[in-house]
Structure formats: structure tokens, C-alpha cells
Amino acid sequence: MRTQKIPTAEARTFSNSSDALHYCERLRFPIVIKADGLALGKGVVIAADAATARSTIDDMMNQARFGDAGRRIVIEEFLHGTECSLHALGRRKNYLLLESSRDHKRALDGDQGPNTGGMGAFSPANNWNTKLQSRFDTEIMKPLLRGLIQEGVTFRGLLYPGLIITSDGPRVLEFNCRFGDPETQALLPRMKSDLLPLLEATIDGKIERCAIEWDTRAAVTVVLASGGYPGKYESGKSISGLDEAAKLEDVQIFHAGTKRDGSEVKTAGGRVLAVTALGSTLETARARAYEAVSRIHFENCHYRRDIALNAVTANMTELL
Ligand code: GLY
């Protein structure tokens, strides 16, 4: 990103905790501290003050809370704005952008609590528009793909830049080479075109000549998590109400952390289910998703009650 001048947060990497602690002393808070390895979406801490920064650095680097993934950390500038997830099928310098979506990363309502892999999503994102998309194309996607080619990387596949929309435009938070979870559960139910030919064109066709037909309706996805998630969570709890929830029109239930046990379905992971509903408006999709969620039960299930709520409220304010 530095080489190609792709807009992102100022960041530095540290392999030594005393250097990291020393660096923090001159920063303005909040700052973002990330484990530099894979941590199931949980290795990111937003430190509001110096004391939290110190304990997080100690936890990651000296106490090895994330194992080897946290031996090296990244300390980043905190970007103010709202998140937006984009997905692109890319082949060398060409790509086809999918519709936008928005994740809810914090565990609790009102964006409180620790970061998770994602507690819910909706699509399309209410903070995305054609003007931002044109800046995204020029300032992020084109330089990125050009940079990859310059470095001898032949990229063919799914690229998912996680963005933050700041008052100065889109900034990259992260790049993933996979579909987002749970963004995909909100995105793909809206995709009317067949996914497989698009994937094939990404590998050996002309993806830029393909077009995707989208359902114009909105989708809202609510994640049901096990008690304790994103920390140590419980497993093996019987899940009831799946059939009753699936009976609702335009509702789909995606299994993530479940397993069959005889005739029962039981919890077997942190994020257990993702419940998606489509609706002619975001408000309808949201109401339908929560209606489905209310029919599903397992002991100590927890989920956010405010997925897509701010966007629905913003839409209503616009109508007034
Ligand atoms: N929802 C965040 C991710 O898939 O990384």
C-alpha cells in the first residue's frame, strides 16, 4: 500500500515489546493494536488509552495470548468513520465488483465489547455510493492490481478489501483473499446470477466482461453465537427452532459452528448460525431476520439486537 500510495492508516510493525511500548508513548489515542498473524478476527484491539495499550502489548507479545500470531504486532492509527466491505473477482488487472455490504465486528450492541469475526451484516451498505466507488476504483483497486503485477504476483481470485469511509474518502483497513464472513451470507442471497461461471471466468475467462444480476432487495444477516464467544465458548448445546425459522419467507439459515448428533443439531463453534432475510426495504429485511432469530433457541445463545439498525434509522430520517 505504501509503494502504490493506497490510502490506509499510518502503521508500524514491532517484534520487540519495549520498542512497541516506547512508540505508543508519543501517539494520540485511540490507537489500534493488531496481532500480525491469524487470530480468527479477534486479534485486533482498539486501545482507548495508554494503560490499555500497555496491557494489550504485554498480553500479545509477552504472554502470547494469540500464540505465535501475536509475537509480532502492528500499531496503527485509528481511522474515524464507518466500515464497508467490498468484494471483487479479480484477474490480473481486471476485476468485477460485487455489491457492497457492511459488517458489525464488535460483540455487543452499540459497537461495544471486544472485536469478533463479525456478528451480523447487511447489503447493500448504506454508506456506499457511485462517487465513493469511483474513488475506490482509482485510488485503491487499480493501484493495488498494478502493484501486484509489478511485484510479479498473478492474482486470480476473490479480493475482499475491508474499508473505512472517512471524511477524506475510503481508506483500506485490510485485504482478504476470501469471502467475508458474515458479509457473504448477506451478499450471496442477493446474487441472482450463477456464481460458478463467474468463478470460472475469474480463473480463465474475461471476468471484466461478465455482469452480475442482483436482487434489488436488501439483506440482513444476524449471527447467533455461543455463550462466551469471542472468548472461550461453550459447545454441545441442543439447538431448537431451526425448522420453524426456515419456514419464514425469504429466510435462509447458514450453519457455521454446528454438528449433527443423532436427530439433534448441536452447537460446535463460537459463531453458530447466520440467519439472513431478504426484504423490499432494509427495515423489512431486518424485522424478518429477527423474527427468524426469535424462533431459534440454544442455551446461552447471544446475538446483537442492532444489526442494520443505524442504517434503518438513517433511512427513516432521510424520509422525514
Ligand atoms: N467479517 C470479517 C471477515 O470476514 O474478515
mmCIF file of C-alpha atoms and ligand atoms in Angstrom:
data_model
loop_
_atom_site.group_PDB
_atom_site.id
_atom_site.type_symbol
_atom_site.label_atom_id
_atom_site.label_comp_id
_atom_site.label_asym_id
_atom_site.label_seq_id
_atom_site.Cartn_x
_atom_site.Cartn_y
_atom_site.Cartn_z
ATOM 1 C CA MET A 1 0.000 0.000 0.000
ATOM 2 C CA ARG A 2 2.871 2.360 0.755
ATOM 3 C CA THR A 3 4.530 1.674 -2.591
ATOM 4 C CA GLN A 4 1.326 2.285 -4.534
ATOM 5 C CA LYS A 5 0.143 5.135 -2.249
ATOM 6 C CA ILE A 6 -3.097 3.364 -1.461
ATOM 7 C CA PRO A 7 -4.911 5.301 1.267
ATOM 8 C CA THR A 8 -4.690 3.435 4.567
ATOM 9 C CA ALA A 9 -3.868 4.026 8.243
ATOM 10 C CA GLU A 10 -0.359 5.001 9.289
ATOM 11 C CA ALA A 11 1.144 1.843 10.785
ATOM 12 C CA ARG A 12 4.330 0.328 12.196
ATOM 13 C CA THR A 13 5.289 -3.241 12.931
ATOM 14 C CA PHE A 14 7.101 -4.381 16.087
ATOM 15 C CA SER A 15 8.787 -7.622 17.104
ATOM 16 C CA ASN A 16 10.024 -6.266 20.404
ATOM 17 C CA SER A 17 7.588 -5.230 23.154
ATOM 18 C CA SER A 18 9.752 -2.479 24.649
ATOM 19 C CA ASP A 19 10.058 -0.775 21.230
ATOM 20 C CA ALA A 20 6.276 -1.036 20.858
ATOM 21 C CA LEU A 21 5.679 0.431 24.316
ATOM 22 C CA HIS A 22 8.117 3.230 23.643
ATOM 23 C CA TYR A 23 6.410 4.060 20.302
ATOM 24 C CA CYS A 24 2.985 4.238 21.980
ATOM 25 C CA GLU A 25 4.170 6.973 24.322
ATOM 26 C CA ARG A 26 4.121 9.549 21.532
ATOM 27 C CA LEU A 27 0.793 8.594 19.963
ATOM 28 C CA ARG A 28 -2.596 10.173 20.295
ATOM 29 C CA PHE A 29 -5.278 7.729 21.475
ATOM 30 C CA PRO A 30 -7.250 5.745 20.470
ATOM 31 C CA ILE A 31 -4.809 3.522 18.597
ATOM 32 C CA VAL A 32 -5.268 0.098 17.025
ATOM 33 C CA ILE A 33 -3.083 -2.844 18.052
ATOM 34 C CA LYS A 34 -3.159 -5.920 15.831
ATOM 35 C CA ALA A 35 -1.592 -9.337 16.145
ATOM 36 C CA ASP A 36 0.360 -9.740 12.902
ATOM 37 C CA GLY A 37 -0.847 -13.307 12.357
ATOM 38 C CA LEU A 38 -4.157 -15.080 12.003
ATOM 39 C CA ALA A 39 -6.319 -14.828 15.111
ATOM 40 C CA LEU A 40 -9.820 -15.638 13.808
ATOM 41 C CA GLY A 41 -10.700 -11.952 13.598
ATOM 42 C CA LYS A 42 -10.086 -11.497 17.313
ATOM 43 C CA GLY A 43 -6.522 -10.196 17.293
ATOM 44 C CA VAL A 44 -7.445 -6.529 16.963
ATOM 45 C CA VAL A 45 -7.708 -4.265 19.998
ATOM 46 C CA ILE A 46 -8.740 -0.637 19.923
ATOM 47 C CA ALA A 47 -6.816 0.858 22.820
ATOM 48 C CA ALA A 48 -8.538 3.970 24.130
ATOM 49 C CA ASP A 49 -5.699 4.904 26.478
ATOM 50 C CA ALA A 50 -2.066 4.222 27.341
ATOM 51 C CA ALA A 51 -2.898 1.696 30.085
ATOM 52 C CA THR A 52 -4.935 -0.464 27.655
ATOM 53 C CA ALA A 53 -2.180 -0.190 25.052
ATOM 54 C CA ARG A 54 0.433 -1.345 27.581
ATOM 55 C CA SER A 55 -1.599 -4.337 28.775
ATOM 56 C CA THR A 56 -2.517 -5.337 25.190
ATOM 57 C CA ILE A 57 1.108 -5.264 24.058
ATOM 58 C CA ASP A 58 2.132 -7.311 27.083
ATOM 59 C CA ASP A 59 -0.722 -9.759 26.509
ATOM 60 C CA MET A 60 0.058 -10.299 22.829
ATOM 61 C CA MET A 61 3.843 -10.174 22.818
ATOM 62 C CA ASN A 62 4.961 -11.404 26.242
ATOM 63 C CA GLN A 63 2.024 -13.566 27.418
ATOM 64 C CA ALA A 64 1.457 -14.980 23.869
ATOM 65 C CA ARG A 65 -2.329 -14.683 24.100
ATOM 66 C CA PHE A 66 -2.606 -15.442 20.376
ATOM 67 C CA GLY A 67 0.344 -17.830 20.314
ATOM 68 C CA ASP A 68 2.879 -17.074 17.602
ATOM 69 C CA ALA A 69 0.319 -14.893 15.758
ATOM 70 C CA GLY A 70 0.905 -12.127 18.310
ATOM 71 C CA ARG A 71 4.709 -12.287 18.606
ATOM 72 C CA ARG A 72 4.798 -9.541 16.006
ATOM 73 C CA ILE A 73 2.258 -6.751 16.225
ATOM 74 C CA VAL A 74 1.111 -3.810 14.118
ATOM 75 C CA ILE A 75 0.312 -0.493 15.773
ATOM 76 C CA GLU A 76 -1.990 1.572 13.620
ATOM 77 C CA GLU A 77 -3.598 4.969 13.532
ATOM 78 C CA PHE A 78 -7.313 4.742 14.425
ATOM 79 C CA LEU A 79 -9.443 5.763 11.467
ATOM 80 C CA HIS A 80 -12.694 7.554 12.245
ATOM 81 C CA GLY A 81 -15.595 6.596 10.006
ATOM 82 C CA THR A 82 -17.916 3.759 9.111
ATOM 83 C CA GLU A 83 -16.951 0.346 7.737
ATOM 84 C CA CYS A 84 -17.800 -1.009 4.347
ATOM 85 C CA SER A 85 -16.851 -4.379 2.830
ATOM 86 C CA LEU A 86 -16.228 -4.760 -0.880
ATOM 87 C CA HIS A 87 -15.693 -7.983 -2.770
ATOM 88 C CA ALA A 88 -14.146 -8.188 -6.215
ATOM 89 C CA LEU A 89 -13.494 -11.078 -8.535
ATOM 90 C CA GLY A 90 -10.127 -10.164 -9.981
ATOM 91 C CA ARG A 91 -7.920 -11.463 -12.744
ATOM 92 C CA ARG A 92 -4.610 -9.646 -13.228
ATOM 93 C CA LYS A 93 -5.508 -6.003 -13.894
ATOM 94 C CA ASN A 94 -9.239 -6.574 -14.379
ATOM 95 C CA TYR A 95 -11.967 -7.106 -11.867
ATOM 96 C CA LEU A 96 -15.678 -7.255 -11.339
ATOM 97 C CA LEU A 97 -17.030 -5.635 -8.222
ATOM 98 C CA LEU A 98 -19.803 -7.275 -6.225
ATOM 99 C CA GLU A 99 -22.424 -5.303 -4.336
ATOM 100 C CA SER A 100 -21.403 -3.591 -1.107
ATOM 101 C CA SER A 101 -22.079 -4.891 2.384
ATOM 102 C CA ARG A 102 -21.435 -3.869 5.979
ATOM 103 C CA ASP A 103 -20.171 -5.976 8.848
ATOM 104 C CA HIS A 104 -20.694 -5.463 12.605
ATOM 105 C CA LYS A 105 -17.428 -6.522 14.209
ATOM 106 C CA ARG A 106 -17.963 -5.778 17.894
ATOM 107 C CA ALA A 107 -19.590 -8.389 20.118
ATOM 108 C CA LEU A 108 -22.218 -6.187 21.733
ATOM 109 C CA ASP A 109 -24.940 -3.730 20.747
ATOM 110 C CA GLY A 110 -23.881 -0.164 20.064
ATOM 111 C CA ASP A 111 -20.476 -1.376 18.800
ATOM 112 C CA GLN A 112 -19.365 -2.187 22.336
ATOM 113 C CA GLY A 113 -17.335 -5.116 23.629
ATOM 114 C CA PRO A 114 -14.457 -6.975 22.010
ATOM 115 C CA ASN A 115 -13.904 -7.461 18.277
ATOM 116 C CA THR A 116 -15.234 -10.677 16.785
ATOM 117 C CA GLY A 117 -15.134 -12.293 13.358
ATOM 118 C CA GLY A 118 -18.422 -10.448 12.675
ATOM 119 C CA MET A 119 -21.785 -10.524 14.454
ATOM 120 C CA GLY A 120 -24.001 -9.555 11.528
ATOM 121 C CA ALA A 121 -24.079 -7.812 8.191
ATOM 122 C CA PHE A 122 -26.335 -6.184 5.674
ATOM 123 C CA SER A 123 -26.265 -5.448 1.970
ATOM 124 C CA PRO A 124 -26.235 -3.065 0.185
ATOM 125 C CA ALA A 125 -24.197 -0.834 2.535
ATOM 126 C CA ASN A 126 -25.913 2.461 3.245
ATOM 127 C CA ASN A 127 -22.608 4.360 3.333
ATOM 128 C CA TRP A 128 -21.571 3.433 -0.221
ATOM 129 C CA ASN A 129 -22.332 5.346 -3.420
ATOM 130 C CA THR A 130 -21.096 5.743 -7.009
ATOM 131 C CA LYS A 131 -18.807 8.621 -6.087
ATOM 132 C CA LEU A 132 -17.045 6.512 -3.454
ATOM 133 C CA GLN A 133 -16.910 3.618 -5.871
ATOM 134 C CA SER A 134 -15.149 5.726 -8.450
ATOM 135 C CA ARG A 135 -12.572 6.818 -5.838
ATOM 136 C CA PHE A 136 -12.237 3.202 -4.737
ATOM 137 C CA ASP A 137 -11.520 2.143 -8.339
ATOM 138 C CA THR A 138 -8.943 4.865 -8.932
ATOM 139 C CA GLU A 139 -7.288 5.101 -5.531
ATOM 140 C CA ILE A 140 -7.428 1.501 -4.323
ATOM 141 C CA MET A 141 -8.218 -1.259 -6.825
ATOM 142 C CA LYS A 142 -6.242 -0.071 -9.843
ATOM 143 C CA PRO A 143 -3.047 0.769 -7.905
ATOM 144 C CA LEU A 144 -3.334 -2.488 -5.982
ATOM 145 C CA LEU A 145 -3.615 -4.696 -9.066
ATOM 146 C CA ARG A 146 -0.904 -2.676 -10.831
ATOM 147 C CA GLY A 147 1.340 -3.128 -7.785
ATOM 148 C CA LEU A 148 0.764 -6.874 -7.699
ATOM 149 C CA ILE A 149 1.715 -7.190 -11.375
ATOM 150 C CA GLN A 150 4.830 -5.063 -10.815
ATOM 151 C CA GLU A 151 5.838 -7.400 -7.999
ATOM 152 C CA GLY A 152 5.309 -10.478 -10.148
ATOM 153 C CA VAL A 153 2.138 -11.656 -8.410
ATOM 154 C CA THR A 154 -0.508 -13.072 -10.733
ATOM 155 C CA PHE A 155 -3.673 -12.557 -8.758
ATOM 156 C CA ARG A 156 -6.726 -14.511 -9.792
ATOM 157 C CA GLY A 157 -9.461 -14.856 -7.263
ATOM 158 C CA LEU A 158 -11.648 -13.160 -4.741
ATOM 159 C CA LEU A 159 -10.303 -9.992 -3.225
ATOM 160 C CA TYR A 160 -12.126 -8.509 -0.274
ATOM 161 C CA PRO A 161 -10.888 -5.103 0.823
ATOM 162 C CA GLY A 162 -12.319 -4.028 4.158
ATOM 163 C CA LEU A 163 -12.687 -0.249 4.101
ATOM 164 C CA ILE A 164 -13.399 2.548 6.448
ATOM 165 C CA ILE A 165 -15.212 5.511 4.931
ATOM 166 C CA THR A 166 -13.633 8.583 6.481
ATOM 167 C CA SER A 167 -14.439 12.232 5.856
ATOM 168 C CA ASP A 168 -11.468 12.176 3.421
ATOM 169 C CA GLY A 169 -12.776 9.190 1.457
ATOM 170 C CA PRO A 170 -12.258 5.411 1.550
ATOM 171 C CA ARG A 171 -9.255 4.006 3.456
ATOM 172 C CA VAL A 172 -8.174 0.364 3.444
ATOM 173 C CA LEU A 173 -8.407 -1.431 6.779
ATOM 174 C CA GLU A 174 -7.414 -4.835 5.460
ATOM 175 C CA PHE A 175 -7.261 -7.016 2.357
ATOM 176 C CA ASN A 176 -8.527 -10.582 2.431
ATOM 177 C CA CYS A 177 -8.301 -13.157 -0.363
ATOM 178 C CA ARG A 178 -11.550 -14.852 0.583
ATOM 179 C CA PHE A 179 -15.209 -14.064 1.053
ATOM 180 C CA GLY A 180 -16.119 -12.158 4.209
ATOM 181 C CA ASP A 181 -17.988 -13.894 6.983
ATOM 182 C CA PRO A 182 -20.817 -12.910 7.645
ATOM 183 C CA GLU A 183 -20.900 -10.421 4.720
ATOM 184 C CA THR A 184 -21.203 -13.308 2.251
ATOM 185 C CA GLN A 185 -24.349 -14.575 3.937
ATOM 186 C CA ALA A 186 -25.926 -11.152 3.221
ATOM 187 C CA LEU A 187 -24.362 -10.769 -0.221
ATOM 188 C CA LEU A 188 -24.884 -14.090 -1.993
ATOM 189 C CA PRO A 189 -28.638 -14.395 -1.317
ATOM 190 C CA ARG A 190 -28.915 -11.167 -3.337
ATOM 191 C CA MET A 191 -26.903 -12.586 -6.247
ATOM 192 C CA LYS A 192 -29.287 -13.814 -8.944
ATOM 193 C CA SER A 193 -26.546 -14.851 -11.366
ATOM 194 C CA ASP A 194 -24.914 -18.226 -11.021
ATOM 195 C CA LEU A 195 -21.676 -17.965 -9.022
ATOM 196 C CA LEU A 196 -19.804 -20.834 -10.684
ATOM 197 C CA PRO A 197 -19.393 -19.313 -14.196
ATOM 198 C CA LEU A 198 -18.145 -16.135 -12.506
ATOM 199 C CA LEU A 199 -15.521 -18.102 -10.582
ATOM 200 C CA GLU A 200 -14.506 -19.900 -13.767
ATOM 201 C CA ALA A 201 -14.203 -16.598 -15.633
ATOM 202 C CA THR A 202 -12.026 -15.340 -12.771
ATOM 203 C CA ILE A 203 -9.642 -18.218 -13.333
ATOM 204 C CA ASP A 204 -9.517 -18.494 -17.094
ATOM 205 C CA GLY A 205 -12.017 -16.157 -18.733
ATOM 206 C CA LYS A 206 -12.674 -12.479 -19.081
ATOM 207 C CA ILE A 207 -14.192 -11.567 -15.747
ATOM 208 C CA GLU A 208 -14.396 -7.891 -16.731
ATOM 209 C CA ARG A 209 -16.881 -8.813 -19.476
ATOM 210 C CA CYS A 210 -19.196 -10.631 -17.080
ATOM 211 C CA ALA A 211 -22.148 -8.951 -15.431
ATOM 212 C CA ILE A 212 -23.897 -9.927 -12.247
ATOM 213 C CA GLU A 213 -27.636 -9.676 -11.855
ATOM 214 C CA TRP A 214 -28.590 -8.565 -8.359
ATOM 215 C CA ASP A 215 -31.797 -8.798 -6.409
ATOM 216 C CA THR A 216 -32.637 -5.173 -5.645
ATOM 217 C CA ARG A 217 -33.977 -6.155 -2.239
ATOM 218 C CA ALA A 218 -31.948 -5.655 0.931
ATOM 219 C CA ALA A 219 -30.498 -8.495 3.008
ATOM 220 C CA VAL A 220 -29.847 -8.541 6.742
ATOM 221 C CA THR A 221 -27.821 -11.278 8.468
ATOM 222 C CA VAL A 222 -27.759 -11.858 12.222
ATOM 223 C CA VAL A 223 -25.129 -14.146 13.759
ATOM 224 C CA LEU A 224 -26.087 -16.344 16.713
ATOM 225 C CA ALA A 225 -23.065 -17.037 18.896
ATOM 226 C CA SER A 226 -22.269 -19.424 21.742
ATOM 227 C CA GLY A 227 -22.123 -18.195 25.337
ATOM 228 C CA GLY A 228 -18.617 -16.851 25.974
ATOM 229 C CA TYR A 229 -17.763 -16.012 22.342
ATOM 230 C CA PRO A 230 -15.450 -14.320 21.303
ATOM 231 C CA GLY A 231 -13.633 -15.633 24.361
ATOM 232 C CA LYS A 232 -13.680 -19.265 25.463
ATOM 233 C CA TYR A 233 -17.099 -20.536 24.464
ATOM 234 C CA GLU A 234 -19.414 -23.425 25.295
ATOM 235 C CA SER A 235 -20.260 -26.222 22.828
ATOM 236 C CA GLY A 236 -22.632 -29.170 22.572
ATOM 237 C CA LYS A 237 -25.858 -27.240 23.271
ATOM 238 C CA SER A 238 -29.012 -28.547 21.558
ATOM 239 C CA ILE A 239 -30.449 -26.136 19.010
ATOM 240 C CA SER A 240 -34.230 -25.951 18.561
ATOM 241 C CA GLY A 241 -36.491 -23.968 16.241
ATOM 242 C CA LEU A 242 -34.411 -24.293 13.054
ATOM 243 C CA ASP A 243 -37.339 -25.654 11.013
ATOM 244 C CA GLU A 244 -39.785 -23.061 12.352
ATOM 245 C CA ALA A 245 -37.347 -20.265 11.464
ATOM 246 C CA ALA A 246 -36.654 -21.653 7.978
ATOM 247 C CA LYS A 247 -40.412 -21.686 7.236
ATOM 248 C CA LEU A 248 -40.453 -17.888 7.107
ATOM 249 C CA GLU A 249 -40.498 -16.452 3.612
ATOM 250 C CA ASP A 250 -37.170 -15.220 2.229
ATOM 251 C CA VAL A 251 -35.207 -16.504 5.207
ATOM 252 C CA GLN A 252 -32.062 -18.612 4.905
ATOM 253 C CA ILE A 253 -30.136 -20.155 7.767
ATOM 254 C CA PHE A 254 -26.427 -20.792 7.341
ATOM 255 C CA HIS A 255 -24.707 -23.256 9.643
ATOM 256 C CA ALA A 256 -21.198 -22.363 10.816
ATOM 257 C CA GLY A 257 -20.472 -23.916 14.214
ATOM 258 C CA THR A 258 -22.982 -26.773 14.356
ATOM 259 C CA LYS A 259 -22.840 -30.551 14.269
ATOM 260 C CA ARG A 260 -25.386 -33.339 13.953
ATOM 261 C CA ASP A 261 -25.818 -35.589 16.949
ATOM 262 C CA GLY A 262 -28.380 -38.272 16.111
ATOM 263 C CA SER A 263 -31.595 -36.451 15.320
ATOM 264 C CA GLU A 264 -30.383 -33.269 17.005
ATOM 265 C CA VAL A 265 -28.337 -30.311 15.815
ATOM 266 C CA LYS A 266 -25.886 -29.047 18.437
ATOM 267 C CA THR A 267 -23.576 -26.082 18.784
ATOM 268 C CA ALA A 268 -19.957 -26.752 17.851
ATOM 269 C CA GLY A 269 -18.295 -23.373 17.437
ATOM 270 C CA GLY A 270 -18.195 -19.726 18.502
ATOM 271 C CA ARG A 271 -20.337 -18.339 15.719
ATOM 272 C CA VAL A 272 -23.038 -20.979 15.414
ATOM 273 C CA LEU A 273 -25.574 -19.797 12.829
ATOM 274 C CA ALA A 274 -26.093 -16.869 10.483
ATOM 275 C CA VAL A 275 -29.732 -16.025 9.795
ATOM 276 C CA THR A 276 -30.371 -13.998 6.648
ATOM 277 C CA ALA A 277 -33.617 -12.423 5.466
ATOM 278 C CA LEU A 278 -34.396 -10.506 2.306
ATOM 279 C CA GLY A 279 -36.875 -7.641 2.268
ATOM 280 C CA SER A 280 -38.057 -4.931 -0.082
ATOM 281 C CA THR A 281 -36.571 -2.436 2.374
ATOM 282 C CA LEU A 282 -33.766 -2.787 4.893
ATOM 283 C CA GLU A 283 -36.356 -2.363 7.639
ATOM 284 C CA THR A 284 -38.453 -5.299 6.361
ATOM 285 C CA ALA A 285 -35.379 -7.496 5.932
ATOM 286 C CA ARG A 286 -34.273 -6.640 9.448
ATOM 287 C CA ALA A 287 -37.670 -7.360 11.000
ATOM 288 C CA ARG A 288 -37.856 -10.689 9.151
ATOM 289 C CA ALA A 289 -34.334 -11.717 10.195
ATOM 290 C CA TYR A 290 -35.083 -11.013 13.858
ATOM 291 C CA GLU A 291 -38.429 -12.833 13.612
ATOM 292 C CA ALA A 292 -36.493 -15.901 12.417
ATOM 293 C CA VAL A 293 -33.863 -15.461 15.148
ATOM 294 C CA SER A 294 -36.601 -15.338 17.805
ATOM 295 C CA ARG A 295 -37.665 -18.870 16.790
ATOM 296 C CA ILE A 296 -34.201 -20.386 17.340
ATOM 297 C CA HIS A 297 -33.009 -21.365 20.798
ATOM 298 C CA PHE A 298 -29.950 -22.813 22.453
ATOM 299 C CA GLU A 299 -28.600 -22.318 25.965
ATOM 300 C CA ASN A 300 -26.675 -19.063 26.436
ATOM 301 C CA CYS A 301 -27.136 -18.028 22.799
ATOM 302 C CA HIS A 302 -26.165 -14.423 22.268
ATOM 303 C CA TYR A 303 -26.601 -12.105 19.328
ATOM 304 C CA ARG A 304 -26.672 -8.417 18.607
ATOM 305 C CA ARG A 305 -30.080 -6.746 18.557
ATOM 306 C CA ASP A 306 -28.941 -3.790 16.488
ATOM 307 C CA ILE A 307 -27.737 -5.253 13.179
ATOM 308 C CA ALA A 308 -28.524 -2.687 10.452
ATOM 309 C CA LEU A 309 -30.376 -0.561 12.983
ATOM 310 C CA ASN A 310 -28.403 2.642 12.428
ATOM 311 C CA ALA A 311 -28.888 2.305 8.677
ATOM 312 C CA VAL A 312 -32.650 1.807 9.070
ATOM 313 C CA THR A 313 -32.826 4.838 11.367
ATOM 314 C CA ALA A 314 -30.768 6.902 8.901
ATOM 315 C CA ASN A 315 -33.110 5.876 6.042
ATOM 316 C CA MET A 316 -36.124 6.940 8.107
ATOM 317 C CA THR A 317 -34.556 10.294 8.938
ATOM 318 C CA GLU A 318 -33.972 10.881 5.229
ATOM 319 C CA LEU A 319 -37.676 10.245 4.550
ATOM 320 C CA LEU A 320 -38.784 12.876 7.092
HETATM 321 N N1 GLY B 1 -16.285 -10.211 8.560
HETATM 322 C C1 GLY B 1 -14.915 -10.049 8.616
HETATM 323 C C2 GLY B 1 -14.121 -11.038 7.900
HETATM 324 O O1 GLY B 1 -14.644 -11.909 7.239
HETATM 325 O O2 GLY B 1 -12.902 -10.933 7.992
#
